[in-house]
mmCIF file of C-alpha atoms in Angstrom:
data_model
loop_
_atom_site.group_PDB
_atom_site.id
_atom_site.type_symbol
_atom_site.label_atom_id
_atom_site.label_comp_id
_atom_site.label_asym_id
_atom_site.label_seq_id
_atom_site.Cartn_x
_atom_site.Cartn_y
_atom_site.Cartn_z
ATOM 1 C CA UNK C 194 135.204 53.159 93.127
ATOM 2 C CA UNK C 195 135.296 50.023 95.501
ATOM 3 C CA UNK C 196 135.275 46.144 94.967
ATOM 4 C CA UNK C 197 131.864 45.275 93.226
ATOM 5 C CA UNK C 198 130.242 48.724 93.499
ATOM 6 C CA UNK C 199 131.097 52.433 93.538
ATOM 7 C CA UNK C 200 127.778 52.807 95.721
ATOM 8 C CA UNK C 201 124.714 54.636 95.156
ATOM 9 C CA UNK C 202 124.650 58.322 93.955
ATOM 10 C CA UNK C 203 122.438 60.909 92.372
ATOM 11 C CA UNK C 204 123.714 63.571 90.281
ATOM 12 C CA UNK C 205 122.106 66.145 87.752
ATOM 13 C CA UNK C 206 123.597 66.899 84.704
ATOM 14 C CA UNK C 207 126.235 65.179 82.431
ATOM 15 C CA UNK C 208 129.140 63.287 83.179
ATOM 16 C CA UNK C 209 128.688 59.933 84.857
ATOM 17 C CA UNK C 210 128.601 58.331 88.490
ATOM 18 C CA UNK C 211 132.267 57.460 87.651
ATOM 19 C CA UNK C 212 134.060 60.194 85.438
ATOM 20 C CA UNK C 213 137.379 59.962 84.028
ATOM 21 C CA UNK C 214 138.940 62.835 81.877
ATOM 22 C CA UNK C 215 142.124 62.255 79.763
ATOM 23 C CA UNK C 216 144.935 59.723 80.829
ATOM 24 C CA UNK C 217 144.237 56.051 81.031
ATOM 25 C CA UNK C 218 142.083 54.288 83.812
ATOM 26 C CA UNK C 219 143.046 50.791 84.927
ATOM 27 C CA UNK C 220 140.315 49.173 87.014
ATOM 28 C CA UNK C 221 140.442 45.466 88.102
ATOM 29 C CA UNK C 222 137.494 43.598 90.167
ATOM 30 C CA UNK C 223 135.554 46.729 90.678
ATOM 31 C CA UNK C 224 132.700 48.489 89.160
ATOM 32 C CA UNK C 225 129.768 51.094 89.406
ATOM 33 C CA UNK C 226 126.285 49.943 90.581
ATOM 34 C CA UNK C 227 123.009 51.242 91.579
ATOM 35 C CA UNK C 228 123.971 54.925 90.509
ATOM 36 C CA UNK C 229 121.185 57.555 89.368
ATOM 37 C CA UNK C 230 122.042 60.156 87.019
ATOM 38 C CA UNK C 231 119.660 63.052 86.166
ATOM 39 C CA UNK C 232 119.583 65.427 82.908
ATOM 40 C CA UNK C 233 120.685 65.722 79.239
ATOM 41 C CA UNK C 234 123.848 64.189 78.387
ATOM 42 C CA UNK C 235 124.034 61.973 81.580
ATOM 43 C CA UNK C 236 125.768 58.748 81.723
ATOM 44 C CA UNK C 237 124.414 56.564 84.392
ATOM 45 C CA UNK C 238 127.782 54.539 84.961
ATOM 46 C CA UNK C 239 131.048 55.127 83.834
ATOM 47 C CA UNK C 240 132.101 58.127 81.460
ATOM 48 C CA UNK C 241 135.325 58.493 79.828
ATOM 49 C CA UNK C 242 136.155 61.763 78.217
ATOM 50 C CA UNK C 243 139.553 61.930 76.084
ATOM 51 C CA UNK C 244 140.574 58.883 78.284
ATOM 52 C CA UNK C 245 141.264 55.367 77.635
ATOM 53 C CA UNK C 246 140.025 52.453 79.785
ATOM 54 C CA UNK C 247 141.661 49.137 80.603
ATOM 55 C CA UNK C 248 138.988 47.192 82.658
ATOM 56 C CA UNK C 249 139.580 43.593 84.158
ATOM 57 C CA UNK C 250 136.473 41.985 85.777
ATOM 58 C CA UNK C 251 134.776 45.255 85.825
ATOM 59 C CA UNK C 252 130.904 45.602 86.393
ATOM 60 C CA UNK C 253 128.393 48.312 85.365
ATOM 61 C CA UNK C 254 125.008 47.046 86.844
ATOM 62 C CA UNK C 255 121.643 48.529 87.763
ATOM 63 C CA UNK C 256 122.324 52.000 86.870
ATOM 64 C CA UNK C 257 119.881 54.571 85.738
ATOM 65 C CA UNK C 258 119.520 57.949 83.760
ATOM 66 C CA UNK C 259 116.319 59.689 84.990
ATOM 67 C CA UNK C 260 114.355 62.172 82.961
ATOM 68 C CA UNK C 261 116.520 61.775 79.936
ATOM 69 C CA UNK C 262 118.291 59.015 77.735
ATOM 70 C CA UNK C 263 121.948 58.167 78.458
ATOM 71 C CA UNK C 264 124.139 54.998 78.254
ATOM 72 C CA UNK C 265 125.661 53.171 81.240
ATOM 73 C CA UNK C 266 129.045 53.299 79.684
ATOM 74 C CA UNK C 267 130.360 55.993 77.252
ATOM 75 C CA UNK C 268 134.031 56.145 75.825
ATOM 76 C CA UNK C 269 134.507 59.518 74.090
ATOM 77 C CA UNK C 270 137.819 60.032 72.740
ATOM 78 C CA UNK C 271 139.900 57.149 73.583
ATOM 79 C CA UNK C 272 140.567 53.226 73.500
ATOM 80 C CA UNK C 273 138.731 50.588 75.717
ATOM 81 C CA UNK C 274 140.311 47.144 76.146
ATOM 82 C CA UNK C 275 137.971 45.061 78.581
ATOM 83 C CA UNK C 276 138.165 41.423 79.779
ATOM 84 C CA UNK C 277 135.289 39.969 81.932
ATOM 85 C CA UNK C 278 133.436 43.372 81.714
ATOM 86 C CA UNK C 279 129.608 42.853 83.011
ATOM 87 C CA UNK C 280 127.006 45.763 81.660
ATOM 88 C CA UNK C 281 123.492 44.414 83.057
ATOM 89 C CA UNK C 282 120.423 45.771 84.163
ATOM 90 C CA UNK C 283 120.908 49.300 83.131
ATOM 91 C CA UNK C 284 117.945 51.656 82.485
ATOM 92 C CA UNK C 285 117.365 54.852 80.830
ATOM 93 C CA UNK C 286 113.831 56.887 81.271
ATOM 94 C CA UNK C 287 113.858 58.332 77.743
ATOM 95 C CA UNK C 288 115.119 56.535 74.628
ATOM 96 C CA UNK C 289 118.912 55.939 74.391
ATOM 97 C CA UNK C 290 121.147 54.865 71.584
ATOM 98 C CA UNK C 291 122.850 52.146 73.512
ATOM 99 C CA UNK C 292 123.996 50.737 76.835
ATOM 100 C CA UNK C 293 127.626 51.105 75.607
ATOM 101 C CA UNK C 294 128.596 53.890 73.490
ATOM 102 C CA UNK C 295 131.986 54.515 71.908
ATOM 103 C CA UNK C 296 133.045 57.740 69.816
ATOM 104 C CA UNK C 297 136.651 58.212 68.705
ATOM 105 C CA UNK C 298 137.933 58.128 65.241
ATOM 106 C CA UNK C 299 140.376 55.391 64.539
ATOM 107 C CA UNK C 300 140.262 54.173 68.193
ATOM 108 C CA UNK C 301 139.877 50.410 69.097
ATOM 109 C CA UNK C 302 137.222 49.039 71.301
ATOM 110 C CA UNK C 303 137.975 45.385 72.588
ATOM 111 C CA UNK C 304 135.608 43.453 74.645
ATOM 112 C CA UNK C 305 136.611 39.892 75.601
ATOM 113 C CA UNK C 306 134.416 37.508 77.814
ATOM 114 C CA UNK C 307 132.033 40.165 78.152
ATOM 115 C CA UNK C 308 128.310 40.093 79.011
ATOM 116 C CA UNK C 309 125.852 42.722 77.854
ATOM 117 C CA UNK C 310 122.387 42.111 79.104
ATOM 118 C CA UNK C 311 118.880 43.140 80.320
ATOM 119 C CA UNK C 312 119.042 46.696 79.267
ATOM 120 C CA UNK C 313 116.993 48.669 76.406
ATOM 121 C CA UNK C 314 119.732 48.813 73.906
ATOM 122 C CA UNK C 315 123.196 47.351 73.048
ATOM 123 C CA UNK C 316 126.358 48.554 71.962
ATOM 124 C CA UNK C 317 126.696 51.512 69.406
ATOM 125 C CA UNK C 318 130.004 52.586 67.908
ATOM 126 C CA UNK C 319 130.180 55.832 66.265
ATOM 127 C CA UNK C 320 133.635 55.333 64.804
ATOM 128 C CA UNK C 321 136.776 53.295 65.190
ATOM 129 C CA UNK C 322 137.418 49.761 65.341
ATOM 130 C CA UNK C 323 135.385 47.234 67.280
ATOM 131 C CA UNK C 324 136.557 43.865 68.204
ATOM 132 C CA UNK C 325 133.935 41.220 70.138
ATOM 133 C CA UNK C 326 135.500 38.068 71.369
ATOM 134 C CA UNK C 327 133.510 35.701 73.535
ATOM 135 C CA UNK C 328 130.700 38.173 74.201
ATOM 136 C CA UNK C 329 127.225 37.575 75.039
ATOM 137 C CA UNK C 330 124.749 40.325 74.171
ATOM 138 C CA UNK C 331 121.273 39.047 75.227
ATOM 139 C CA UNK C 332 118.007 40.248 76.552
ATOM 140 C CA UNK C 333 117.862 43.687 75.336
ATOM 141 C CA UNK C 334 114.256 44.938 75.817
ATOM 142 C CA UNK C 335 113.882 47.521 73.200
ATOM 143 C CA UNK C 336 112.094 51.319 73.713
ATOM 144 C CA UNK C 337 108.845 51.637 72.140
ATOM 145 C CA UNK C 338 109.238 53.820 68.954
ATOM 146 C CA UNK C 339 112.809 53.414 69.023
ATOM 147 C CA UNK C 340 115.112 50.994 67.185
ATOM 148 C CA UNK C 341 116.719 49.839 70.364
ATOM 149 C CA UNK C 342 120.260 48.957 68.653
ATOM 150 C CA UNK C 343 121.704 45.812 69.532
ATOM 151 C CA UNK C 344 125.014 46.226 67.515
ATOM 152 C CA UNK C 345 125.430 49.228 65.351
ATOM 153 C CA UNK C 346 128.686 50.603 63.802
ATOM 154 C CA UNK C 347 128.726 53.986 61.854
ATOM 155 C CA UNK C 348 132.158 54.684 60.661
ATOM 156 C CA UNK C 349 132.709 53.490 56.837
ATOM 157 C CA UNK C 350 136.723 53.695 57.527
ATOM 158 C CA UNK C 351 136.319 51.565 60.544
ATOM 159 C CA UNK C 352 135.697 47.761 61.222
ATOM 160 C CA UNK C 353 133.656 45.123 63.434
ATOM 161 C CA UNK C 354 135.014 41.767 64.070
ATOM 162 C CA UNK C 355 132.901 39.259 66.207
ATOM 163 C CA UNK C 356 134.185 35.922 67.003
ATOM 164 C CA UNK C 357 132.785 33.079 69.324
ATOM 165 C CA UNK C 358 129.941 35.148 70.394
ATOM 166 C CA UNK C 359 126.249 34.987 71.453
ATOM 167 C CA UNK C 360 123.966 37.680 70.064
ATOM 168 C CA UNK C 361 120.467 36.482 71.449
ATOM 169 C CA UNK C 362 116.957 37.013 72.497
ATOM 170 C CA UNK C 363 116.469 40.707 71.529
ATOM 171 C CA UNK C 364 113.383 40.551 69.215
ATOM 172 C CA UNK C 365 112.361 44.100 70.576
ATOM 173 C CA UNK C 366 115.577 45.724 69.237
ATOM 174 C CA UNK C 367 113.862 45.981 65.872
ATOM 175 C CA UNK C 368 115.511 46.602 62.645
ATOM 176 C CA UNK C 369 118.675 48.240 64.561
ATOM 177 C CA UNK C 370 119.756 44.608 65.383
ATOM 178 C CA UNK C 371 122.761 44.872 63.272
ATOM 179 C CA UNK C 372 123.952 48.047 61.187
ATOM 180 C CA UNK C 373 127.763 48.068 60.158
ATOM 181 C CA UNK C 374 128.923 50.969 57.829
ATOM 182 C CA UNK C 375 132.564 49.587 58.014
ATOM 183 C CA UNK C 376 134.384 46.394 57.277
ATOM 184 C CA UNK C 377 132.341 43.590 58.799
ATOM 185 C CA UNK C 378 133.797 40.059 59.816
ATOM 186 C CA UNK C 379 131.822 37.522 61.985
ATOM 187 C CA UNK C 380 132.980 33.980 62.669
ATOM 188 C CA UNK C 381 131.487 31.289 65.070
ATOM 189 C CA UNK C 382 128.697 33.410 66.418
ATOM 190 C CA UNK C 383 125.244 32.498 67.202
ATOM 191 C CA UNK C 384 122.740 35.164 65.763
ATOM 192 C CA UNK C 385 119.685 34.228 67.322
ATOM 193 C CA UNK C 386 116.664 36.844 67.436
ATOM 194 C CA UNK C 387 119.249 39.398 67.380
ATOM 195 C CA UNK C 388 116.671 42.104 65.935
ATOM 196 C CA UNK C 389 117.456 41.567 62.304
ATOM 197 C CA UNK C 390 120.402 43.090 59.730
ATOM 198 C CA UNK C 391 120.276 46.432 57.964
ATOM 199 C CA UNK C 392 119.264 45.457 54.211
ATOM 200 C CA UNK C 393 122.639 46.804 53.097
ATOM 201 C CA UNK C 394 124.578 44.252 55.179
ATOM 202 C CA UNK C 395 125.308 40.515 54.164
ATOM 203 C CA UNK C 396 123.532 38.216 56.825
ATOM 204 C CA UNK C 397 126.480 36.183 58.026
ATOM 205 C CA UNK C 398 124.450 33.161 59.357
ATOM 206 C CA UNK C 399 125.512 30.146 57.409
ATOM 207 C CA UNK C 400 129.122 31.104 56.560
ATOM 208 C CA UNK C 401 132.258 31.034 58.781
ATOM 209 C CA UNK C 402 130.821 29.075 61.393
ATOM 210 C CA UNK C 403 127.999 31.495 62.340
ATOM 211 C CA UNK C 404 124.757 29.959 63.015
ATOM 212 C CA UNK C 405 121.280 30.995 64.230
ATOM 213 C CA UNK C 406 119.776 28.701 66.946
ATOM 214 C CA UNK C 407 118.335 29.224 70.549
ATOM 215 C CA UNK C 408 121.652 29.181 72.738
ATOM 216 C CA UNK C 409 119.319 28.300 75.649
ATOM 217 C CA UNK C 410 120.730 30.808 78.021
ATOM 218 C CA UNK C 411 119.898 30.324 81.718
ATOM 219 C CA UNK C 412 119.926 32.507 84.555
ATOM 220 C CA UNK C 413 122.923 35.010 84.363
ATOM 221 C CA UNK C 414 123.076 34.316 80.635
ATOM 222 C CA UNK C 415 125.204 31.174 80.449
ATOM 223 C CA UNK C 416 124.436 28.454 78.056
ATOM 224 C CA UNK C 417 122.326 25.722 79.389
ATOM 225 C CA UNK C 418 124.511 22.374 79.564
ATOM 226 C CA UNK C 419 122.493 20.993 76.647
ATOM 227 C CA UNK C 420 122.891 24.229 74.800
ATOM 228 C CA UNK C 421 124.509 23.782 70.958
ATOM 229 C CA UNK C 422 126.295 27.140 71.450
ATOM 230 C CA UNK C 423 128.602 25.107 73.750
ATOM 231 C CA UNK C 424 130.241 23.315 70.807
ATOM 232 C CA UNK C 425 129.639 25.946 68.187
ATOM 233 C CA UNK C 426 132.876 27.998 68.698
ATOM 234 C CA UNK C 427 135.757 28.107 66.795
ATOM 235 C CA UNK C 428 137.466 24.600 67.208
ATOM 236 C CA UNK C 429 140.906 26.125 66.808
ATOM 237 C CA UNK C 430 140.028 28.343 70.150
ATOM 238 C CA UNK C 431 140.312 26.812 73.528
ATOM 239 C CA UNK C 432 139.274 28.094 76.856
ATOM 240 C CA UNK C 433 141.764 28.547 79.492
#
């Protein structure tokens, strides 16, 4: 684990290029990049098993699972608190549920000022509580024959809260665009070509400041200077 990259690695079997078991990992201004993992159950980037993560300015970039399907970041059995997380350009040779996967009953998964882009699929939470604040999810490619989930939550006892975010430019994601089993709250978020919502959900667009317009994202997924998204956030929230 180094500044910006953990280097390149080629491993066969499960786990990840960076594997954390039990305890809590605090990582700042670092990441996992250009790693190849092979085999069923592999995670191309960071895998936390019965461990919690506190990540600041952490990157998971250009990692790949070969001959199988797997996420780039998997937290199984713990919480995640991330500020300035970047998950970009990760690939899987076979269909995968998501680039970011979380599974722990009652756990909290918080992403602030986070970018998830240029991957086959998005964020899939099997259980717990999900908080997205000032998050951009964009340019998810989808996998032929698979839904390519953009944002999915499968815990009826859990919750999803989305604020001041952009979910955009992922038409290839299909009907997996938005499926939330638990309580769902979206405020001041732009849902543009986000893959559609499950019929059981209420489309948030048009209420609580939620909109659906082209955010005009430029390279590195920042809104263009003329983007309507710049002034579409919660007026009570100010950037530092």
